[in-house]
Amino acid sequence: VSRDDVEFQPSLENPDRVWLNMTPAKKPGGLSAHSFKDRVLLPYDKDAPTNAAFALQRLFQVDPCPKEEMASTPLFRRPGTKVPILYNDALKVLKHLARIIGRDPKTFGLHSFRIGGATALFSQGVTAEEIKLKEKGVHVPAAGCGSASVAQA
């Protein structure tokens, strides 16, 4: 995924939503993995306990890149370079941080980041059904509202 795969609407400075174009890990119907991308909507909700759209906005502000280099710049990179941050790089940092705070690094892994968002939402009162809808790209308003609307592209 490159920086060019992220689209802030209406703008980076004042987004109300962010589109993320991702090549799916699984190929439907025998299509080549690079023949299409899924378009995922990330609502910009300042009051949400987790907010991927806000995190992407901060990433682009803290580690900017020239527009003409967006397509060749990895989304997650070592700052100021075009070197992507790989799984093993992130895992090494996580285990190092665990050691620093006196925890056993063997008990930490990156999978917890995936489920950590769901856990944070659940602890804020979001139902399991609403969390599943969010995973499918369906916008769920504030926690406890109990209604969801499908986001249209």
PDB file of C-alpha atoms in Angstrom:
ATOM      1  CA  VAL A   1       0.000   0.000   0.000  1.00  0.00           C
ATOM      2  CA  SER A   2       1.435   3.362  -0.993  1.00  0.00           C
ATOM      3  CA  ARG A   3       0.723   6.934   0.110  1.00  0.00           C
ATOM      4  CA  ASP A   4      -1.184   7.309  -3.167  1.00  0.00           C
ATOM      5  CA  ASP A   5      -3.713   4.706  -1.939  1.00  0.00           C
ATOM      6  CA  VAL A   6      -5.018   7.118   0.732  1.00  0.00           C
ATOM      7  CA  GLU A   7      -7.535   9.818  -0.161  1.00  0.00           C
ATOM      8  CA  PHE A   8      -8.619  12.457   2.365  1.00  0.00           C
ATOM      9  CA  GLN A   9     -11.999  14.040   1.583  1.00  0.00           C
ATOM     10  CA  PRO A  10     -12.541  16.906   1.237  1.00  0.00           C
ATOM     11  CA  SER A  11      -8.868  17.580   2.171  1.00  0.00           C
ATOM     12  CA  LEU A  12      -5.941  16.411   4.318  1.00  0.00           C
ATOM     13  CA  GLU A  13      -6.305  19.514   6.493  1.00  0.00           C
ATOM     14  CA  ASN A  14     -10.036  19.056   7.173  1.00  0.00           C
ATOM     15  CA  PRO A  15     -11.215  15.510   6.359  1.00  0.00           C
ATOM     16  CA  ASP A  16     -14.608  14.102   7.211  1.00  0.00           C
ATOM     17  CA  ARG A  17     -13.689  10.726   5.721  1.00  0.00           C
ATOM     18  CA  VAL A  18     -10.682   8.882   4.359  1.00  0.00           C
ATOM     19  CA  TRP A  19     -10.703   6.334   1.546  1.00  0.00           C
ATOM     20  CA  LEU A  20      -8.095   3.576   1.643  1.00  0.00           C
ATOM     21  CA  ASN A  21      -7.484   1.526  -1.511  1.00  0.00           C
ATOM     22  CA  MET A  22      -6.074  -1.873  -0.619  1.00  0.00           C
ATOM     23  CA  THR A  23      -5.184  -4.944  -2.657  1.00  0.00           C
ATOM     24  CA  PRO A  24      -7.078  -7.798  -0.984  1.00  0.00           C
ATOM     25  CA  ALA A  25      -5.096 -10.671   0.488  1.00  0.00           C
ATOM     26  CA  LYS A  26      -7.505 -13.148  -1.129  1.00  0.00           C
ATOM     27  CA  LYS A  27      -8.313 -13.065  -4.833  1.00  0.00           C
ATOM     28  CA  PRO A  28     -12.006 -13.512  -5.738  1.00  0.00           C
ATOM     29  CA  GLY A  29     -12.842 -15.492  -8.871  1.00  0.00           C
ATOM     30  CA  GLY A  30      -9.260 -16.158  -9.893  1.00  0.00           C
ATOM     31  CA  LEU A  31      -8.430 -12.496 -10.547  1.00  0.00           C
ATOM     32  CA  SER A  32      -4.825 -11.437 -10.329  1.00  0.00           C
ATOM     33  CA  ALA A  33      -4.028  -9.937  -6.919  1.00  0.00           C
ATOM     34  CA  HIS A  34      -2.973  -6.707  -8.641  1.00  0.00           C
ATOM     35  CA  SER A  35      -5.946  -6.401 -11.009  1.00  0.00           C
ATOM     36  CA  PHE A  36      -8.155  -4.509  -8.549  1.00  0.00           C
ATOM     37  CA  LYS A  37      -8.216  -2.866  -5.131  1.00  0.00           C
ATOM     38  CA  ASP A  38     -10.871  -2.776  -2.434  1.00  0.00           C
ATOM     39  CA  ARG A  39     -11.947   0.738  -1.488  1.00  0.00           C
ATOM     40  CA  VAL A  40     -12.430   1.012   2.269  1.00  0.00           C
ATOM     41  CA  LEU A  41     -14.147   3.979   3.927  1.00  0.00           C
ATOM     42  CA  LEU A  42     -12.711   5.202   7.211  1.00  0.00           C
ATOM     43  CA  PRO A  43     -15.084   7.728   8.813  1.00  0.00           C
ATOM     44  CA  TYR A  44     -13.432  10.660  10.566  1.00  0.00           C
ATOM     45  CA  ASP A  45     -15.118  10.645  13.963  1.00  0.00           C
ATOM     46  CA  LYS A  46     -13.290  12.843  16.472  1.00  0.00           C
ATOM     47  CA  ASP A  47     -15.301  11.368  19.368  1.00  0.00           C
ATOM     48  CA  ALA A  48     -14.601   7.700  18.567  1.00  0.00           C
ATOM     49  CA  PRO A  49     -12.381   5.752  20.993  1.00  0.00           C
ATOM     50  CA  THR A  50     -10.350   4.534  18.001  1.00  0.00           C
ATOM     51  CA  ASN A  51      -9.966   6.534  14.806  1.00  0.00           C
ATOM     52  CA  ALA A  52      -7.882   5.145  11.937  1.00  0.00           C
ATOM     53  CA  ALA A  53      -8.719   8.169   9.756  1.00  0.00           C
ATOM     54  CA  PHE A  54      -7.269  10.571  12.341  1.00  0.00           C
ATOM     55  CA  ALA A  55      -4.170   8.375  12.749  1.00  0.00           C
ATOM     56  CA  LEU A  56      -3.579   8.463   8.965  1.00  0.00           C
ATOM     57  CA  GLN A  57      -4.031  12.233   8.915  1.00  0.00           C
ATOM     58  CA  ARG A  58      -1.400  12.603  11.664  1.00  0.00           C
ATOM     59  CA  LEU A  59       0.946  10.246   9.804  1.00  0.00           C
ATOM     60  CA  PHE A  60       0.713  12.390   6.656  1.00  0.00           C
ATOM     61  CA  GLN A  61       1.279  15.566   8.681  1.00  0.00           C
ATOM     62  CA  VAL A  62       4.224  14.260  10.732  1.00  0.00           C
ATOM     63  CA  ASP A  63       5.896  12.418   7.827  1.00  0.00           C
ATOM     64  CA  PRO A  64       4.902  14.315   4.651  1.00  0.00           C
ATOM     65  CA  CYS A  65       5.968  13.366   1.151  1.00  0.00           C
ATOM     66  CA  PRO A  66       5.872  15.292  -2.154  1.00  0.00           C
ATOM     67  CA  LYS A  67       2.735  14.645  -4.241  1.00  0.00           C
ATOM     68  CA  GLU A  68       4.802  13.413  -7.197  1.00  0.00           C
ATOM     69  CA  GLU A  69       6.342  10.697  -4.957  1.00  0.00           C
ATOM     70  CA  MET A  70       3.094   9.434  -3.381  1.00  0.00           C
ATOM     71  CA  ALA A  71       2.716   6.394  -5.696  1.00  0.00           C
ATOM     72  CA  SER A  72       6.260   5.178  -4.966  1.00  0.00           C
ATOM     73  CA  THR A  73       6.241   5.883  -1.210  1.00  0.00           C
ATOM     74  CA  PRO A  74       5.082   3.121   1.174  1.00  0.00           C
ATOM     75  CA  LEU A  75       2.224   4.084   3.479  1.00  0.00           C
ATOM     76  CA  PHE A  76       4.215   2.979   6.532  1.00  0.00           C
ATOM     77  CA  ARG A  77       7.890   3.770   6.051  1.00  0.00           C
ATOM     78  CA  ARG A  78      10.974   4.745   7.896  1.00  0.00           C
ATOM     79  CA  PRO A  79      10.581   8.550   8.077  1.00  0.00           C
ATOM     80  CA  GLY A  80      12.131  10.466   5.219  1.00  0.00           C
ATOM     81  CA  THR A  81      12.938   7.313   3.227  1.00  0.00           C
ATOM     82  CA  LYS A  82      11.140   4.938   0.882  1.00  0.00           C
ATOM     83  CA  VAL A  83      11.993   1.946   3.048  1.00  0.00           C
ATOM     84  CA  PRO A  84       8.771   0.243   4.187  1.00  0.00           C
ATOM     85  CA  ILE A  85       8.270  -0.780   7.793  1.00  0.00           C
ATOM     86  CA  LEU A  86       7.925  -4.551   7.637  1.00  0.00           C
ATOM     87  CA  TYR A  87       6.199  -6.956  10.017  1.00  0.00           C
ATOM     88  CA  ASN A  88       9.490  -8.060  11.586  1.00  0.00           C
ATOM     89  CA  ASP A  89      10.556  -4.418  12.084  1.00  0.00           C
ATOM     90  CA  ALA A  90       7.353  -3.626  13.987  1.00  0.00           C
ATOM     91  CA  LEU A  91       7.582  -6.845  16.005  1.00  0.00           C
ATOM     92  CA  LYS A  92      11.188  -6.067  16.993  1.00  0.00           C
ATOM     93  CA  VAL A  93      10.180  -2.591  18.233  1.00  0.00           C
ATOM     94  CA  LEU A  94       7.202  -3.991  20.172  1.00  0.00           C
ATOM     95  CA  LYS A  95       9.350  -6.595  21.930  1.00  0.00           C
ATOM     96  CA  HIS A  96      12.007  -3.972  22.699  1.00  0.00           C
ATOM     97  CA  LEU A  97       9.375  -1.709  24.279  1.00  0.00           C
ATOM     98  CA  ALA A  98       8.042  -4.646  26.321  1.00  0.00           C
ATOM     99  CA  ARG A  99      11.564  -5.238  27.673  1.00  0.00           C
ATOM    100  CA  ILE A 100      11.942  -1.537  28.539  1.00  0.00           C
ATOM    101  CA  ILE A 101       8.806  -1.581  30.699  1.00  0.00           C
ATOM    102  CA  GLY A 102       9.872  -4.807  32.401  1.00  0.00           C
ATOM    103  CA  ARG A 103       7.491  -7.191  30.636  1.00  0.00           C
ATOM    104  CA  ASP A 104       8.263 -10.549  29.066  1.00  0.00           C
ATOM    105  CA  PRO A 105       8.647  -9.849  25.317  1.00  0.00           C
ATOM    106  CA  LYS A 106       7.598 -13.431  24.480  1.00  0.00           C
ATOM    107  CA  THR A 107       4.059 -12.583  25.596  1.00  0.00           C
ATOM    108  CA  PHE A 108       3.686  -9.746  23.057  1.00  0.00           C
ATOM    109  CA  GLY A 109       2.863  -9.966  19.364  1.00  0.00           C
ATOM    110  CA  LEU A 110       1.392  -7.830  16.616  1.00  0.00           C
ATOM    111  CA  HIS A 111      -1.893  -9.731  16.428  1.00  0.00           C
ATOM    112  CA  SER A 112      -2.969  -7.931  19.588  1.00  0.00           C
ATOM    113  CA  PHE A 113      -2.977  -4.667  17.615  1.00  0.00           C
ATOM    114  CA  ARG A 114      -5.617  -6.113  15.306  1.00  0.00           C
ATOM    115  CA  ILE A 115      -7.898  -7.169  18.122  1.00  0.00           C
ATOM    116  CA  GLY A 116      -6.918  -4.235  20.323  1.00  0.00           C
ATOM    117  CA  GLY A 117      -9.159  -1.871  18.362  1.00  0.00           C
ATOM    118  CA  ALA A 118     -12.137  -4.159  18.837  1.00  0.00           C
ATOM    119  CA  THR A 119     -11.374  -4.498  22.542  1.00  0.00           C
ATOM    120  CA  ALA A 120     -11.189  -0.702  22.933  1.00  0.00           C
ATOM    121  CA  LEU A 121     -14.519  -0.284  21.140  1.00  0.00           C
ATOM    122  CA  PHE A 122     -16.159  -3.019  23.228  1.00  0.00           C
ATOM    123  CA  SER A 123     -14.938  -1.397  26.451  1.00  0.00           C
ATOM    124  CA  GLN A 124     -16.558   1.872  25.306  1.00  0.00           C
ATOM    125  CA  GLY A 125     -19.985   0.219  24.999  1.00  0.00           C
ATOM    126  CA  VAL A 126     -19.987  -0.604  21.278  1.00  0.00           C
ATOM    127  CA  THR A 127     -21.832  -3.883  20.705  1.00  0.00           C
ATOM    128  CA  ALA A 128     -20.210  -6.908  19.051  1.00  0.00           C
ATOM    129  CA  GLU A 129     -22.623  -6.474  16.121  1.00  0.00           C
ATOM    130  CA  GLU A 130     -21.542  -2.842  15.631  1.00  0.00           C
ATOM    131  CA  ILE A 131     -17.855  -3.873  15.749  1.00  0.00           C
ATOM    132  CA  LYS A 132     -18.480  -6.491  13.041  1.00  0.00           C
ATOM    133  CA  LEU A 133     -20.221  -3.843  10.918  1.00  0.00           C
ATOM    134  CA  LYS A 134     -17.228  -1.493  11.327  1.00  0.00           C
ATOM    135  CA  GLU A 135     -14.915  -4.301  10.137  1.00  0.00           C
ATOM    136  CA  LYS A 136     -17.020  -4.541   6.964  1.00  0.00           C
ATOM    137  CA  GLY A 137     -16.736  -0.799   6.263  1.00  0.00           C
ATOM    138  CA  VAL A 138     -20.196   0.083   7.574  1.00  0.00           C
ATOM    139  CA  HIS A 139     -20.305   3.392   9.447  1.00  0.00           C
ATOM    140  CA  VAL A 140     -21.553   3.021  13.000  1.00  0.00           C
ATOM    141  CA  PRO A 141     -22.343   6.379  14.674  1.00  0.00           C
ATOM    142  CA  ALA A 142     -21.429   6.975  18.324  1.00  0.00           C
ATOM    143  CA  ALA A 143     -21.201   4.111  20.800  1.00  0.00           C
ATOM    144  CA  GLY A 144     -24.551   2.952  22.083  1.00  0.00           C
ATOM    145  CA  CYS A 145     -26.619   4.598  19.330  1.00  0.00           C
ATOM    146  CA  GLY A 146     -27.610   1.171  18.064  1.00  0.00           C
ATOM    147  CA  SER A 147     -28.060   2.162  14.412  1.00  0.00           C
ATOM    148  CA  ALA A 148     -25.770   1.847  11.433  1.00  0.00           C
ATOM    149  CA  SER A 149     -25.817   3.152   7.896  1.00  0.00           C
ATOM    150  CA  VAL A 150     -23.969   1.608   4.999  1.00  0.00           C
ATOM    151  CA  ALA A 151     -21.334   3.946   3.608  1.00  0.00           C
ATOM    152  CA  GLN A 152     -21.691   4.564  -0.109  1.00  0.00           C
ATOM    153  CA  ALA A 153     -18.728   5.146  -2.393  1.00  0.00           C
TER     154      ALA A 153
END
